[in-house]
Short mmCIF file of C-alpha atoms in Angstrom, two decimals:
data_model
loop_
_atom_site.label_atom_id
_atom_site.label_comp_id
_atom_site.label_asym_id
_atom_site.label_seq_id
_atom_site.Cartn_x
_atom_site.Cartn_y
_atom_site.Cartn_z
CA UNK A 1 0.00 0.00 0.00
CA UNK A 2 2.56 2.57 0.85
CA UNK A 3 4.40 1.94 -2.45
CA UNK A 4 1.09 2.25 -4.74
CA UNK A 5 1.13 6.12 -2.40
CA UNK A 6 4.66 6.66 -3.61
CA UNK A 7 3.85 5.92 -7.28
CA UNK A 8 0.16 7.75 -6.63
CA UNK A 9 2.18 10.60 -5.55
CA UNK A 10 5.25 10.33 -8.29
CA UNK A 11 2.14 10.39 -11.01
CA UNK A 12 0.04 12.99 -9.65
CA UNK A 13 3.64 15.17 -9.71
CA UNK A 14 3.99 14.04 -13.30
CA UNK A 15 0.70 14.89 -14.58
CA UNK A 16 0.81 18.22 -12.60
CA UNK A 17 4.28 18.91 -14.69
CA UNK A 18 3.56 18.06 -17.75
CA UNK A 19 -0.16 17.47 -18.55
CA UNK A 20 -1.30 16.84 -21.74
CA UNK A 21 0.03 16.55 -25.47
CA UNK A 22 -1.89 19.47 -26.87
CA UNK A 23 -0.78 23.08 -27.09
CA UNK A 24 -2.91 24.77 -24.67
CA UNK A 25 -4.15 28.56 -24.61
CA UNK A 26 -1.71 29.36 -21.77
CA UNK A 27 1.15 30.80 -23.98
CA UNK A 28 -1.08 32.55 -26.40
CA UNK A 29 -2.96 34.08 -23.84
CA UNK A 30 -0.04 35.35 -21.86
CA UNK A 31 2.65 35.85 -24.36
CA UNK A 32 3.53 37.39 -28.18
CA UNK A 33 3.83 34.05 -30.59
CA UNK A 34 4.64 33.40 -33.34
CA UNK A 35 4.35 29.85 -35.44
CA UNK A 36 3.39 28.32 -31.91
CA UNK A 37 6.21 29.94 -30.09
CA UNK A 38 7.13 32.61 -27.54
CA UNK A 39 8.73 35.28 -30.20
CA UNK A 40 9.55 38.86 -28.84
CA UNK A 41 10.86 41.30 -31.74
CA UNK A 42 10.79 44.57 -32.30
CA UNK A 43 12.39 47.52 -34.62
CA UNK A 44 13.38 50.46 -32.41
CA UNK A 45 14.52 53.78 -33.67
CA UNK A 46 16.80 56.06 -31.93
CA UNK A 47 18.50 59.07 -33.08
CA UNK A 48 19.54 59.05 -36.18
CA UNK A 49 22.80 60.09 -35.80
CA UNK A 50 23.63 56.97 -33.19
CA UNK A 51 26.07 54.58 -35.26
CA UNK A 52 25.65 51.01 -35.53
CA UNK A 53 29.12 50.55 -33.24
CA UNK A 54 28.06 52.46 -30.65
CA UNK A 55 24.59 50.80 -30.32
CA UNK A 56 26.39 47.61 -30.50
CA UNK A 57 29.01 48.62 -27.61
CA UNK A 58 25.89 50.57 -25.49
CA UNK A 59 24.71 46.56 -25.65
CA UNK A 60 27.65 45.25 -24.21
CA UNK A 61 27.93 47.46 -21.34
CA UNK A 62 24.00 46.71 -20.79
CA UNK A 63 24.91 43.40 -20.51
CA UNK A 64 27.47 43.69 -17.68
CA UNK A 65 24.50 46.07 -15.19
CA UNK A 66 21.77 42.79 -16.20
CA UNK A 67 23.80 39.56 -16.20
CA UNK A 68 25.89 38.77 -13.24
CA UNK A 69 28.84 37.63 -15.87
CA UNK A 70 28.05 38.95 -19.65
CA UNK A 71 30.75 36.89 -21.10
CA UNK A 72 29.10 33.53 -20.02
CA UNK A 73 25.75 34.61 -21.82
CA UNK A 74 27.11 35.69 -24.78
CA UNK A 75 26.59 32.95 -27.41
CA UNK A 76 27.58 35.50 -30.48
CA UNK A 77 29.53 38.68 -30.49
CA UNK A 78 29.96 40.27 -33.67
CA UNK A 79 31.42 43.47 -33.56
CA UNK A 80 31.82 43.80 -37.57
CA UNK A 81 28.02 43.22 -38.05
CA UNK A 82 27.17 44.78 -34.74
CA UNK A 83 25.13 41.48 -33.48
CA UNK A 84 25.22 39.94 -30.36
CA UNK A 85 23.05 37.04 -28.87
CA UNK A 86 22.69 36.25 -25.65
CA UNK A 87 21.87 32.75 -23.78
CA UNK A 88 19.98 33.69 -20.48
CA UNK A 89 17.60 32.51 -17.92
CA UNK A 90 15.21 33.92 -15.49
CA UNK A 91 14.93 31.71 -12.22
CA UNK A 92 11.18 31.18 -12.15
CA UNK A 93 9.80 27.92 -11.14
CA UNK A 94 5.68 26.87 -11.72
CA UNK A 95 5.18 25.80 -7.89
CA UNK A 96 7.09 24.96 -4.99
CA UNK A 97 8.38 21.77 -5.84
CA UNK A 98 10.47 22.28 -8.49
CA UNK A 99 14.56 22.89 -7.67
CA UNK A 100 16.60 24.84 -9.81
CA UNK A 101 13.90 26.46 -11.94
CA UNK A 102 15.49 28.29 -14.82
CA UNK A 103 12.91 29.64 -18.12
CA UNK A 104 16.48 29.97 -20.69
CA UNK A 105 16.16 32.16 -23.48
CA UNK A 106 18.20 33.98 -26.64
CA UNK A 107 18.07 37.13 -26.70
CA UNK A 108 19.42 38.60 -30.47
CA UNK A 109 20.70 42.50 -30.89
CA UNK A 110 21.29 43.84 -33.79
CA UNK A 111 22.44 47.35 -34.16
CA UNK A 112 22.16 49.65 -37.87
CA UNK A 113 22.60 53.50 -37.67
CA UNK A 114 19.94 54.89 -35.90
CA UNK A 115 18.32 51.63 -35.11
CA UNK A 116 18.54 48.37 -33.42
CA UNK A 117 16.16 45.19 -33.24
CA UNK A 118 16.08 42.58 -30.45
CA UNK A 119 14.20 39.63 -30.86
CA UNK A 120 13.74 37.06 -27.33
CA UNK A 121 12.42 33.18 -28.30
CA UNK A 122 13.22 29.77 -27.97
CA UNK A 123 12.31 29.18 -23.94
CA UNK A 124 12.97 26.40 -21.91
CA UNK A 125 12.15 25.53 -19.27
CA UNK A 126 14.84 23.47 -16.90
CA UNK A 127 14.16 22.27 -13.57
CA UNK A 128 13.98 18.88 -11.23
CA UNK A 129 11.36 17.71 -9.07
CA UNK A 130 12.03 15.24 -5.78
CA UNK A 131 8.86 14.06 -4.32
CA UNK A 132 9.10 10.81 -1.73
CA UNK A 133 12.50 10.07 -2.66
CA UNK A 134 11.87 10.12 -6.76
CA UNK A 135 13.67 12.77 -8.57
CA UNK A 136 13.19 13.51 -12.30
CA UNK A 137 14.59 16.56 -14.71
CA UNK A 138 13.01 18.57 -16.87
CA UNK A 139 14.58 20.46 -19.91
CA UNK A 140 11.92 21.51 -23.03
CA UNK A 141 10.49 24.39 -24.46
CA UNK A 142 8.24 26.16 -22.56
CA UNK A 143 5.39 25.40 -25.19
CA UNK A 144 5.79 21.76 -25.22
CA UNK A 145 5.79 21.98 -21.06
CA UNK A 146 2.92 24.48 -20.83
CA UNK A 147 0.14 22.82 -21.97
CA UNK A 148 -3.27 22.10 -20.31
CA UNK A 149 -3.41 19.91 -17.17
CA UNK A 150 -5.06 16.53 -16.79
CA UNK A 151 -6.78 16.92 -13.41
CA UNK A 152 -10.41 15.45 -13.16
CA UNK A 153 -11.92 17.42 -10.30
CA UNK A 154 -13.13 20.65 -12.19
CA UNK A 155 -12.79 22.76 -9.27
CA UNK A 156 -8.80 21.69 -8.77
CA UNK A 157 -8.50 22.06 -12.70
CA UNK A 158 -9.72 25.49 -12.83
CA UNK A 159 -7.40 26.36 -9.36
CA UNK A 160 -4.53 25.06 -11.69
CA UNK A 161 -5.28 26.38 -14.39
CA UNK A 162 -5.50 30.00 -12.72
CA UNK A 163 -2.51 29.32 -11.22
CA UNK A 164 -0.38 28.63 -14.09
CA UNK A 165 -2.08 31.66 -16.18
CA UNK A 166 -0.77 33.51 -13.05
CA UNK A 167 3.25 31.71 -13.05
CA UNK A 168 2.78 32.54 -17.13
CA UNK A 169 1.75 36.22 -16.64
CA UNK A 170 5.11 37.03 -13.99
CA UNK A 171 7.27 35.14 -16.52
CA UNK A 172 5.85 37.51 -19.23
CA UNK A 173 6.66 39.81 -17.17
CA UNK A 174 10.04 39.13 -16.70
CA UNK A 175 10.97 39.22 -19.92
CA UNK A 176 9.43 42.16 -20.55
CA UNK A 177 11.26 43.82 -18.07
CA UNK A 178 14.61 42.61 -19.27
CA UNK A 179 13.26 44.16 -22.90
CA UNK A 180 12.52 47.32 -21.28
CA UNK A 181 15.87 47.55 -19.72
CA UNK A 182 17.78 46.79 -22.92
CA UNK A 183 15.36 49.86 -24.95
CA UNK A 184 15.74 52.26 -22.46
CA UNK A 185 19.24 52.01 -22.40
CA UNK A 186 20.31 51.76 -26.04
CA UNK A 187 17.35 54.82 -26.43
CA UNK A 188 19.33 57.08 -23.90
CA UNK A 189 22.86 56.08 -25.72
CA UNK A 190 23.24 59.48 -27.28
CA UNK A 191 22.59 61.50 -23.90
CA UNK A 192 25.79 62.62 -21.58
CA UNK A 193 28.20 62.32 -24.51
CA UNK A 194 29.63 65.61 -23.21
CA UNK A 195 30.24 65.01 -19.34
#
């Protein structure tokens, strides 16, 4: 009996992690997508007279106020095309079971005269789980992971399903933030030039 409660419990975890095969209305309620993924991009203007190389160096030093070390993030640094992409996480984790919880994402800037564009996809979602002694990992996009829960009561599937709306909406949130932070820095990159 008290092994069918470990395995009761270990499934119950499982199903509560990752629920069912279909795409669910979580991520396109809470988040821009695009072809069934998370997909951040914009085209921001600055002044005009901002050059591609200082955008591109304005980036760097962004990255070393937002990531405790910038040179372990950096997946791509092109100075000559003024690029750089960025491997980063945000620790967020969908309950308080999960160890570890990081939501990884690339982050792409590229910088023209007057103008850069950042574009933030391909999440996933890494974490472990240890209930009663059973540990598993988890590492997959956040679309494949999100998805709707299998939970028969319709009272506890509508508490879990407000509850991960609610983990989806801070991640958003997160992100956004970290966008923010990157425009309003490269958009202030021509001010104090004379100090």
């Amino acid at each position: 009996m008290k092994m069918f409660n470990y395995i009761g419990l270990a499934g119950f975890a499982l199903l509560m992690v990752q629920g069912l095969a279909a795409q669910s209305s979580f991520v396109k309620d809470n988040f821009p997508v695009s072809e069934e993924k998370i997909f951040y991009q914009e085209v921001i203007s600055v002044d005009s007279t901002v050059s591609a190389d200082k955008l591109y160096l304005e980036t760097k030093k962004w990255l070393t106020k937002v990531f405790e070390s910038s040179e372990k993030v950096i997946e791509l640094d092109d100075h000559q095309s003024s690029t750089i992409v960025i491997k980063g996480f945000v620790e967020k984790g969908h309950n308080g079971f999960v160890k570890n919880p990081k939501n990884w994402f690339t982050l792409t800037v590229e910088c023209k005269q007057g103008r850069f564009r950042y574009t933030l996809t391909d999440i996933l979602y890494e974490f472990s789980v240890t209930l009663e002694g059973y540990s598993n990992e988890y590492h997959e996009p956040f679309e494949k992971w999100m998805v709707q829960p299998e939970v028969n009561s319709k009272r506890k599937r509508e508490k879990t399903e407000a509850y991960l709306n609610q983990y989806c909406k801070e991640l958003n949130n997160e992100l956004e933030q970290i966008i923010k932070s990157l425009i309003s820095t490269l958009s202030d990159s021509n001010e104090n030039e004379d100090w």
